[in-house]
Short mmCIF file of C-alpha atoms in Angstrom, two decimals:
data_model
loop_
_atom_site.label_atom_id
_atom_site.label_comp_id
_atom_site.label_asym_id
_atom_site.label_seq_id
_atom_site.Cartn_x
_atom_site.Cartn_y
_atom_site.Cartn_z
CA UNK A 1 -26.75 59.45 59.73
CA UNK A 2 -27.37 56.72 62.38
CA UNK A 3 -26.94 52.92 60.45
CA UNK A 4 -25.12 50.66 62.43
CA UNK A 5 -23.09 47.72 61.07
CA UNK A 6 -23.48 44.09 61.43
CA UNK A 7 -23.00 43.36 64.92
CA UNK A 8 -23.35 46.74 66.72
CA UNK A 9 -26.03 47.03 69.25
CA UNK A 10 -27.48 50.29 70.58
CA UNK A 11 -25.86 49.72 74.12
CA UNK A 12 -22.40 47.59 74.47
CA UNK A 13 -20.19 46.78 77.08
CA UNK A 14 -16.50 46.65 76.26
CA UNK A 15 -13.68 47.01 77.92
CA UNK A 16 -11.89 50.81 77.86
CA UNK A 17 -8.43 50.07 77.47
CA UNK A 18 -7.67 53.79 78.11
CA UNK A 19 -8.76 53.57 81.88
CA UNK A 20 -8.57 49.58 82.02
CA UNK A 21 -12.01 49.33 83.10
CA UNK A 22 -15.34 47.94 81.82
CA UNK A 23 -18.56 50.45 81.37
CA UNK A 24 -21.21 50.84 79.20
CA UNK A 25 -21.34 53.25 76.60
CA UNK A 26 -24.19 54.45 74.06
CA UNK A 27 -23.33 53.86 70.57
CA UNK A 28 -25.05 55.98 67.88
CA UNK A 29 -22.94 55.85 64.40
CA UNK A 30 -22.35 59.11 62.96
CA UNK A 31 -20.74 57.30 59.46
CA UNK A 32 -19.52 54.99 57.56
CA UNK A 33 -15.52 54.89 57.29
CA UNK A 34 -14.05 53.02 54.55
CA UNK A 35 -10.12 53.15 55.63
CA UNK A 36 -8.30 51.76 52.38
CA UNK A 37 -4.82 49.90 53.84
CA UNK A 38 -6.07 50.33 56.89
CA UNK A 39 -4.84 47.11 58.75
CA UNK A 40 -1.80 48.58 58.88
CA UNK A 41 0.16 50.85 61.52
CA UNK A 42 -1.64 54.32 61.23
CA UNK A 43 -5.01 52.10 60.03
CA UNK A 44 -5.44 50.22 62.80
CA UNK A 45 -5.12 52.79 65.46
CA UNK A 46 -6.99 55.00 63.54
CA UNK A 47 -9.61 52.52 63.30
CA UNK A 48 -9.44 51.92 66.85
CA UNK A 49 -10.53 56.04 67.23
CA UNK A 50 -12.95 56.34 64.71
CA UNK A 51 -14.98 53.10 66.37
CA UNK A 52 -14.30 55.04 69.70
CA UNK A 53 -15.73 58.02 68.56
CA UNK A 54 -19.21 55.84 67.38
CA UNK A 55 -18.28 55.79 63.41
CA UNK A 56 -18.75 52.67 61.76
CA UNK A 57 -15.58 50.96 60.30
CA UNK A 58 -15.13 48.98 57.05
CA UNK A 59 -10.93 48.16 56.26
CA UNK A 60 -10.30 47.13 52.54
CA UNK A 61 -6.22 45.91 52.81
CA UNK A 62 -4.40 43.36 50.78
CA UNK A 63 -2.35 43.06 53.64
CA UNK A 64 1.36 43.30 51.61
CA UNK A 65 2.52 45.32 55.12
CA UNK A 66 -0.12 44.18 57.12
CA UNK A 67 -1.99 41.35 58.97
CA UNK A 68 -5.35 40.41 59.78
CA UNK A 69 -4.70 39.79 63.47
CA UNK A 70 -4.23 43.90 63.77
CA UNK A 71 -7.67 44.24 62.87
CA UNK A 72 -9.11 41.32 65.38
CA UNK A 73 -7.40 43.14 68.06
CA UNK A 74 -8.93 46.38 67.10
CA UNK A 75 -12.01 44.79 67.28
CA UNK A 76 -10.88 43.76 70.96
CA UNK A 77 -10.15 46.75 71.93
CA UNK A 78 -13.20 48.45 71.05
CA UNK A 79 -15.71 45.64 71.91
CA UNK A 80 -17.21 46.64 68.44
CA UNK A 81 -17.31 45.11 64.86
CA UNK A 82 -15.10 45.68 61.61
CA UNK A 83 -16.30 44.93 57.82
CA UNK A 84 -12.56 43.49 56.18
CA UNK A 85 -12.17 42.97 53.12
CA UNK A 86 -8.81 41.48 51.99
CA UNK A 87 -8.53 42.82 48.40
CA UNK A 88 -5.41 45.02 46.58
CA UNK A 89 -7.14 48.69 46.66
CA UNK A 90 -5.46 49.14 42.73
CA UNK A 91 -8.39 46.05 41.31
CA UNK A 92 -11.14 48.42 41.11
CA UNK A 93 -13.98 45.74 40.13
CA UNK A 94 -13.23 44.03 43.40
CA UNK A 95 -12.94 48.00 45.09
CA UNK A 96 -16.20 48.44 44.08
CA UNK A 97 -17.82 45.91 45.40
CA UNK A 98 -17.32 46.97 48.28
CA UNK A 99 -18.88 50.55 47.64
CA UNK A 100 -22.20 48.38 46.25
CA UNK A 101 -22.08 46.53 49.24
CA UNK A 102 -21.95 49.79 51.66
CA UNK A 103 -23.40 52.55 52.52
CA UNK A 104 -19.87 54.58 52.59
CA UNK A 105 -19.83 58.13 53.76
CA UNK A 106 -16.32 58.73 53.44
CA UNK A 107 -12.88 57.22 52.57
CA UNK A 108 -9.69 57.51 54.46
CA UNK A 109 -6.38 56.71 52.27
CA UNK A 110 -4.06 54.87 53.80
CA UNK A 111 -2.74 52.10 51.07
CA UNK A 112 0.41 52.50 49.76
CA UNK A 113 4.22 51.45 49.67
CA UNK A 114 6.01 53.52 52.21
CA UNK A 115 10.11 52.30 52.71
CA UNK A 116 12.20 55.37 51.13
CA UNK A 117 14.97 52.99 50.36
CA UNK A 118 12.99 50.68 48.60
CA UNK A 119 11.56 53.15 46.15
CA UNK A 120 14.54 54.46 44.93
CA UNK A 121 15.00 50.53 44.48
CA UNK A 122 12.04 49.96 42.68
CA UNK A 123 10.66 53.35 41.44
CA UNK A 124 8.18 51.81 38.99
CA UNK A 125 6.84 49.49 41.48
CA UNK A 126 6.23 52.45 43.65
CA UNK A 127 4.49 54.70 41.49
CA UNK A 128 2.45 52.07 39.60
CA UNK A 129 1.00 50.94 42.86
CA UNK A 130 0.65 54.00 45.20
CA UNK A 131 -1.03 56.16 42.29
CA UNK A 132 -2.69 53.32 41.10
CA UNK A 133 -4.73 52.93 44.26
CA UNK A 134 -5.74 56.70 44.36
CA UNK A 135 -7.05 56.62 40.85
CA UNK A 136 -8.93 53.35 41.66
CA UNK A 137 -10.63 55.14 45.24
CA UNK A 138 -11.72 58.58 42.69
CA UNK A 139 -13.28 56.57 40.23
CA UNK A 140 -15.02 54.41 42.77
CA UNK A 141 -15.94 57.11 44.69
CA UNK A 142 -17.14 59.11 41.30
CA UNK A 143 -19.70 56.11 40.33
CA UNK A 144 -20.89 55.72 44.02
CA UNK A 145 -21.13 59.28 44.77
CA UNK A 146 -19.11 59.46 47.73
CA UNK A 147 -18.02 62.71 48.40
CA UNK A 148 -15.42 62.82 51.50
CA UNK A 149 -11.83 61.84 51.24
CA UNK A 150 -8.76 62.39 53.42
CA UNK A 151 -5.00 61.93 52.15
CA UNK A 152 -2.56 60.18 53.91
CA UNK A 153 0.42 62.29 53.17
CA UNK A 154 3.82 63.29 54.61
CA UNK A 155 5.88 65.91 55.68
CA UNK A 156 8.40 64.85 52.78
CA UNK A 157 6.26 67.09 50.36
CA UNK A 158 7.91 69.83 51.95
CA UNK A 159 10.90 68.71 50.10
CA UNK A 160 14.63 70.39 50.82
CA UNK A 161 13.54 74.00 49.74
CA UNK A 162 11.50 74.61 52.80
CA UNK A 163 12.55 75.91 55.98
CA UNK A 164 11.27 74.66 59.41
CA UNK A 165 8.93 74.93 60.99
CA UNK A 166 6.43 73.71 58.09
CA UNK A 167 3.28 75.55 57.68
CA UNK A 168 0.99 74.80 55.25
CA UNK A 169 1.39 77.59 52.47
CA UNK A 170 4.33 76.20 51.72
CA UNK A 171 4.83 75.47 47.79
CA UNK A 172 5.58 71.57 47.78
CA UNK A 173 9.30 70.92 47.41
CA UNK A 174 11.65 68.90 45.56
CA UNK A 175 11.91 65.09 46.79
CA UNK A 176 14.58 62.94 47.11
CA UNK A 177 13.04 59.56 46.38
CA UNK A 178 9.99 58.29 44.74
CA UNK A 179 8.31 57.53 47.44
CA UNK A 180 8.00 61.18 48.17
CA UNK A 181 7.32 61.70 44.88
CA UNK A 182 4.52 59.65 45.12
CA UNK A 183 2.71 61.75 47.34
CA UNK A 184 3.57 64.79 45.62
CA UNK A 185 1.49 63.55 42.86
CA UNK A 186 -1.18 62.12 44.90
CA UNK A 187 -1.95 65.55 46.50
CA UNK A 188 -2.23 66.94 42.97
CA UNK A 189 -4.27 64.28 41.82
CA UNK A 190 -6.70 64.64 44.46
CA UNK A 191 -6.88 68.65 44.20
CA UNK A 192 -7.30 68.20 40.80
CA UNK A 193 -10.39 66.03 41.43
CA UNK A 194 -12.10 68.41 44.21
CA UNK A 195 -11.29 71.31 41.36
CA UNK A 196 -13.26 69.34 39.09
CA UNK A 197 -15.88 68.18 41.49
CA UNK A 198 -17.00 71.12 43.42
CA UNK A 199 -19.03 68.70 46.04
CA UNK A 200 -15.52 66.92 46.68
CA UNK A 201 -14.23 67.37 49.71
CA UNK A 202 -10.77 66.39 50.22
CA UNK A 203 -8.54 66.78 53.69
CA UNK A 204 -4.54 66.26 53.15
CA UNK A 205 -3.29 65.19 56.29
CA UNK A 206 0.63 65.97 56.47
CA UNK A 207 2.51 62.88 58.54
CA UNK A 208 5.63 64.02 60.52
CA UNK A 209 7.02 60.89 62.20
CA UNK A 210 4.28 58.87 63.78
CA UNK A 211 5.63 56.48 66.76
CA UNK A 212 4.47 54.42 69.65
CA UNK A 213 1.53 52.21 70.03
CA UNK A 214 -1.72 51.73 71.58
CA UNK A 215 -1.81 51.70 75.74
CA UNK A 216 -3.15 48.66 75.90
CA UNK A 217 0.09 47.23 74.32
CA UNK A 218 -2.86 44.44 71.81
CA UNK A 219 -1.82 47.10 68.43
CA UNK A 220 1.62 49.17 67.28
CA UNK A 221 3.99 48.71 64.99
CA UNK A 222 5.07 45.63 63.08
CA UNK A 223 7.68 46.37 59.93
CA UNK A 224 8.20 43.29 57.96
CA UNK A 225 11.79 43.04 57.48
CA UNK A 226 14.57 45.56 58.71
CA UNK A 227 12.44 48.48 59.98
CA UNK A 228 13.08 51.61 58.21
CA UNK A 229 12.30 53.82 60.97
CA UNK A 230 13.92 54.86 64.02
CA UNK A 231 11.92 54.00 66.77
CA UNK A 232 10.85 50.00 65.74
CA UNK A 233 14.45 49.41 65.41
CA UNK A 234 14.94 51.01 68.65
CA UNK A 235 12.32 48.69 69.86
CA UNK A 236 13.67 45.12 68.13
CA UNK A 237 17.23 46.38 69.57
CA UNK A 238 15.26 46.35 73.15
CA UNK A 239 13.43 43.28 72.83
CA UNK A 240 16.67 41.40 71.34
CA UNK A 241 15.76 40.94 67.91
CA UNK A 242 18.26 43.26 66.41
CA UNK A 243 22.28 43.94 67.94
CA UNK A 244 22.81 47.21 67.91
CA UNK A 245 21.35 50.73 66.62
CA UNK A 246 23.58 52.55 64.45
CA UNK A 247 22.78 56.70 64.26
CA UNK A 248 23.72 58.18 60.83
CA UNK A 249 25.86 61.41 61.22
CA UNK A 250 26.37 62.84 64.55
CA UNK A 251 28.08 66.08 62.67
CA UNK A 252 24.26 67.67 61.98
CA UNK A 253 24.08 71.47 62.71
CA UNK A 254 21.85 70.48 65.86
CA UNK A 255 22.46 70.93 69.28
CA UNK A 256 23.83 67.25 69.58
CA UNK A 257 25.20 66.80 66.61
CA UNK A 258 21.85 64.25 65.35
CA UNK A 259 19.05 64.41 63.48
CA UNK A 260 15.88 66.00 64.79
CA UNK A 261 12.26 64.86 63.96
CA UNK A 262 9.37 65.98 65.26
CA UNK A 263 7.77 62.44 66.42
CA UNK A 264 4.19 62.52 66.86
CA UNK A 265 2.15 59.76 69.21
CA UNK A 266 0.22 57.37 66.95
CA UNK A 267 -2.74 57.73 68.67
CA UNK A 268 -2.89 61.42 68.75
CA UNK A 269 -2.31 61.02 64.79
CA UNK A 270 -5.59 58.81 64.89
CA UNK A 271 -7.46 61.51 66.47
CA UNK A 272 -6.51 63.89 64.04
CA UNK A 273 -8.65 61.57 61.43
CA UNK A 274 -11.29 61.50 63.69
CA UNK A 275 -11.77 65.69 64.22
CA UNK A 276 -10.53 65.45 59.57
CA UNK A 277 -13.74 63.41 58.92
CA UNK A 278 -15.92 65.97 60.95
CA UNK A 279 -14.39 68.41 59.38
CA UNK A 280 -14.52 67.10 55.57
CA UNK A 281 -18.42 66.14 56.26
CA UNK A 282 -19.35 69.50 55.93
CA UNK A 283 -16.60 70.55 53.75
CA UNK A 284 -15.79 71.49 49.93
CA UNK A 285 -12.75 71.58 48.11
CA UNK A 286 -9.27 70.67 49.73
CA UNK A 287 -7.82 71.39 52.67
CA UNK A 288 -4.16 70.94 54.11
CA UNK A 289 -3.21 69.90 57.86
CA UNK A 290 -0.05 69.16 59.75
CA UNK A 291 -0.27 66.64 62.10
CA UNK A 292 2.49 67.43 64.50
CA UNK A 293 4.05 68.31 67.94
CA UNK A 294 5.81 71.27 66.72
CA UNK A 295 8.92 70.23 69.07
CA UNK A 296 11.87 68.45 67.08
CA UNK A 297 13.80 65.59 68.87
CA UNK A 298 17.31 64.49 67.58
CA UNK A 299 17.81 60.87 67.01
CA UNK A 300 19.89 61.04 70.77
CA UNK A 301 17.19 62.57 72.59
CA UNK A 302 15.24 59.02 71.35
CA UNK A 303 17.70 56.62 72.42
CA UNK A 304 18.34 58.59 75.64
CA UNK A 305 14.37 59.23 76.94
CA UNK A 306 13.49 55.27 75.75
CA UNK A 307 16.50 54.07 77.76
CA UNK A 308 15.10 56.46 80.61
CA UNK A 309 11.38 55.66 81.21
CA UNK A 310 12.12 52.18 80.23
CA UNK A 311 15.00 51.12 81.62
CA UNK A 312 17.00 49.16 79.15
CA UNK A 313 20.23 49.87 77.69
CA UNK A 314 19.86 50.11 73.85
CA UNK A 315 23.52 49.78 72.25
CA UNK A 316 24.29 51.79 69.88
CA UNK A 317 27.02 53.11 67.50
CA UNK A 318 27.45 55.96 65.61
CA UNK A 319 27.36 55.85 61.85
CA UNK A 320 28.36 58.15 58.21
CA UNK A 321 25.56 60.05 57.22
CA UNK A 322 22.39 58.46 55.28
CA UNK A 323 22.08 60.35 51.87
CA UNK A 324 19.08 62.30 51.99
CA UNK A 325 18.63 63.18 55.58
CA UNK A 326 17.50 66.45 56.19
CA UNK A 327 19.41 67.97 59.46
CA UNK A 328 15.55 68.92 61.08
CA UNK A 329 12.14 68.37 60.08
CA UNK A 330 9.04 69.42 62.17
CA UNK A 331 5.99 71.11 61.96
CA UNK A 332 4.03 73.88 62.31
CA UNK A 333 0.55 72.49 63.67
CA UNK A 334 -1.42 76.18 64.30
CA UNK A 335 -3.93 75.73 61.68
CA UNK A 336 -4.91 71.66 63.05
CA UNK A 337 -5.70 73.50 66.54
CA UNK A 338 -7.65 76.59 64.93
CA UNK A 339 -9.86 74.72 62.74
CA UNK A 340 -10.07 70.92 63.78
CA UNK A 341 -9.76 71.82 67.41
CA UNK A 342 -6.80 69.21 67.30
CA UNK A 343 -3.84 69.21 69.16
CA UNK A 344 -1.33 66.26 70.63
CA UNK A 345 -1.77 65.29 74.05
CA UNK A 346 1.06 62.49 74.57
CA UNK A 347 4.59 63.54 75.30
CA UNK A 348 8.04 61.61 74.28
CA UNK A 349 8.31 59.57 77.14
CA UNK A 350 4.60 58.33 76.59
CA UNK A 351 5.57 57.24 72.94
CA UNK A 352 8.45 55.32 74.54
CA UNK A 353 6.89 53.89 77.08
CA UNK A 354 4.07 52.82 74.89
CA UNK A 355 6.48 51.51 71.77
CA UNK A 356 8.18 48.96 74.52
CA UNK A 357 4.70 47.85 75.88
CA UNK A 358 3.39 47.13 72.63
CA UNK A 359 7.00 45.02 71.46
CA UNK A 360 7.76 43.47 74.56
CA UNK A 361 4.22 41.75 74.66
CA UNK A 362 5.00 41.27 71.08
CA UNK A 363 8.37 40.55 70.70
CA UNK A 364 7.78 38.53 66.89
CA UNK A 365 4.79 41.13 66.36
CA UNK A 366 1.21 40.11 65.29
CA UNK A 367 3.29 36.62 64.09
CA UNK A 368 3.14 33.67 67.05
#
């Protein structure tokens, strides 16, 4: 496959944000990527990747946890052109118009509501929309006869039943929210379909805890509201958006006492798309990866190494425990190297150091 989208040339010169320096590079599309939600966190960075790596990009997002600057800057980054369309992924007449309008090769599933809390909130909302826009992607797929798609799932499919580390074979577990629910089911759905489809080829892509931002500091995370996670509240606490940090339960069977996660760079997670959509062009059926470190670090260990390589005090205080925290959660990421060839190459203090680049260039986000 070798189309190019509007705007790509056979020769560009952008500027590599990984070494800071301008050079030319040959650009020879191997596909055409349709990433559904993906102007959001894990989207744009894997969108930044996949351009990298000479696919073609197309982003379909109705941007409800998103904004359209993330996808100018990827653009920026990349010195390369992105097809958006801003459209909710669950209307499939305006979903397929963009599969009439395309060439797509394959589909990368990103869209979805994602705060634990607020599921268990809203449960209906949650599984109305997130299962929604899965159904809406098969049947688009089905009448356009495009063949490749990979999951965005989580490590909270392992459920409580599981112990660590998390290897594939593992049955799926028992959830403690909808939200994780909701991905439960969306991993059946989509075996289900490759079952029934034996030219279907479908990648699930387990999530541990994706963190930190792009080097160049233009992408990375941007919660609306009171972040959910860990390390953006670390980061609003740093740039002086937030007070304080408060760590739920230091009484964890762990060596301090905190939570441990195994916290994965975001851009390592983006490569791991990259080597899934190799893999799932010349794939049937489905196939399960971690994407993972393999090393657990306690909520502490966070606080302590982004004080560290940053230098900035992050006040904190120590909270009850959250109802349904797991003590430890990481992964088992054997069978990503064996068969994708895919392993992390960014430690902790990278993912710090790149999380305060990215918010103190940003302090308000993407918003001015």
């Amino acid at each position: 496959m070798s189309r190019k989208a509007v705007g790509t040339v056979d020769k560009t010169e952008k500027i590599c944000y990984n070494s800071f320096i301008t050079c030319n590079m040959e650009v020879d599309p191997m596909s055409t990527i349709l990433l559904a939600g993906g102007a959001g966190y894990i989207g744009s960075h894997t969108a930044v990747s996949l351009l990298d790596s000479g696919h073609d990009v197309i982003i379909a997002d109705n941007f409800s946890n998103s904004c359209p600057e993330a996808v100018s800057r990827v653009e920026k980054i990349t010195g390369k052109s992105v097809k958006l369309y801003e459209l909710d992924i669950k209307d499939t007449d305006k979903l397929s118009a963009v599969f009439s309008e395309n060439n797509v090769d394959a589909v990368i599933h990103f869209a979805g509501l994602k705060a634990v809390g607020e599921s268990v909130e809203k449960p209906v909302v949650y599984y109305r929309n997130n299962i929604d826009t899965t159904l809406s992607l098969l049947e688009c797929m089905s009448r356009y006869g495009v063949k490749n798609i990979i999951f965005s799932s989580s490590a909270t499919v392992y459920g409580e039943e599981n112990p660590v580390p998390y290897t594939e074979e593992m049955k799926r577990g028992t959830c403690t929210n909808p939200y994780g629910w909701t991905k439960v089911m969306m991993e059946q759905i989509l075996e289900d379909a490759a079952k029934a489809d034996p030219e279907l080829s479908v990648v699930l892509l387990r999530y541990f805890n994706p963190i930190g931002a792009h080097e160049s500091g233009m992408i990375g995370e941007d919660p609306q509201g009171i972040p959910n996670n860990l390390m953006p509240y670390v980061a609003q606490v740093a740039v002086g958006r937030r007070e304080k940090l408060t760590i739920f339960g230091r009484d964890y069977e762990t060596p301090d006492g905190t939570c441990r996660r195994d916290y994965i760079h975001v851009c390592d997670l983006a490569d791991g798309h990259v080597k899934a959509i190799d893999y799932a062009l010349d794939h049937k059926g489905t196939e399960v990866f971690n994407l993972g470190t393999g090393t657990p670090y306690s909520v502490t260990e966070i606080v302590e190494t982004f004080q560290r390589v940053n230098g900035i005090e992050i006040p904190h205080v120590y909270g009850s425990r959250r109802a349904g925290d797991l003590p430890e959660s990481y992964a088992n990421a054997d069978k990503a190297l064996s068969i994708l060839g895919w392993k992390t190459r960014r430690d902790l203090a990278d993912m710090c150091r790149d999380t305060w680049n990215w918010q103190k260039n940003n302090p308000d986000g993407y918003r001015k």
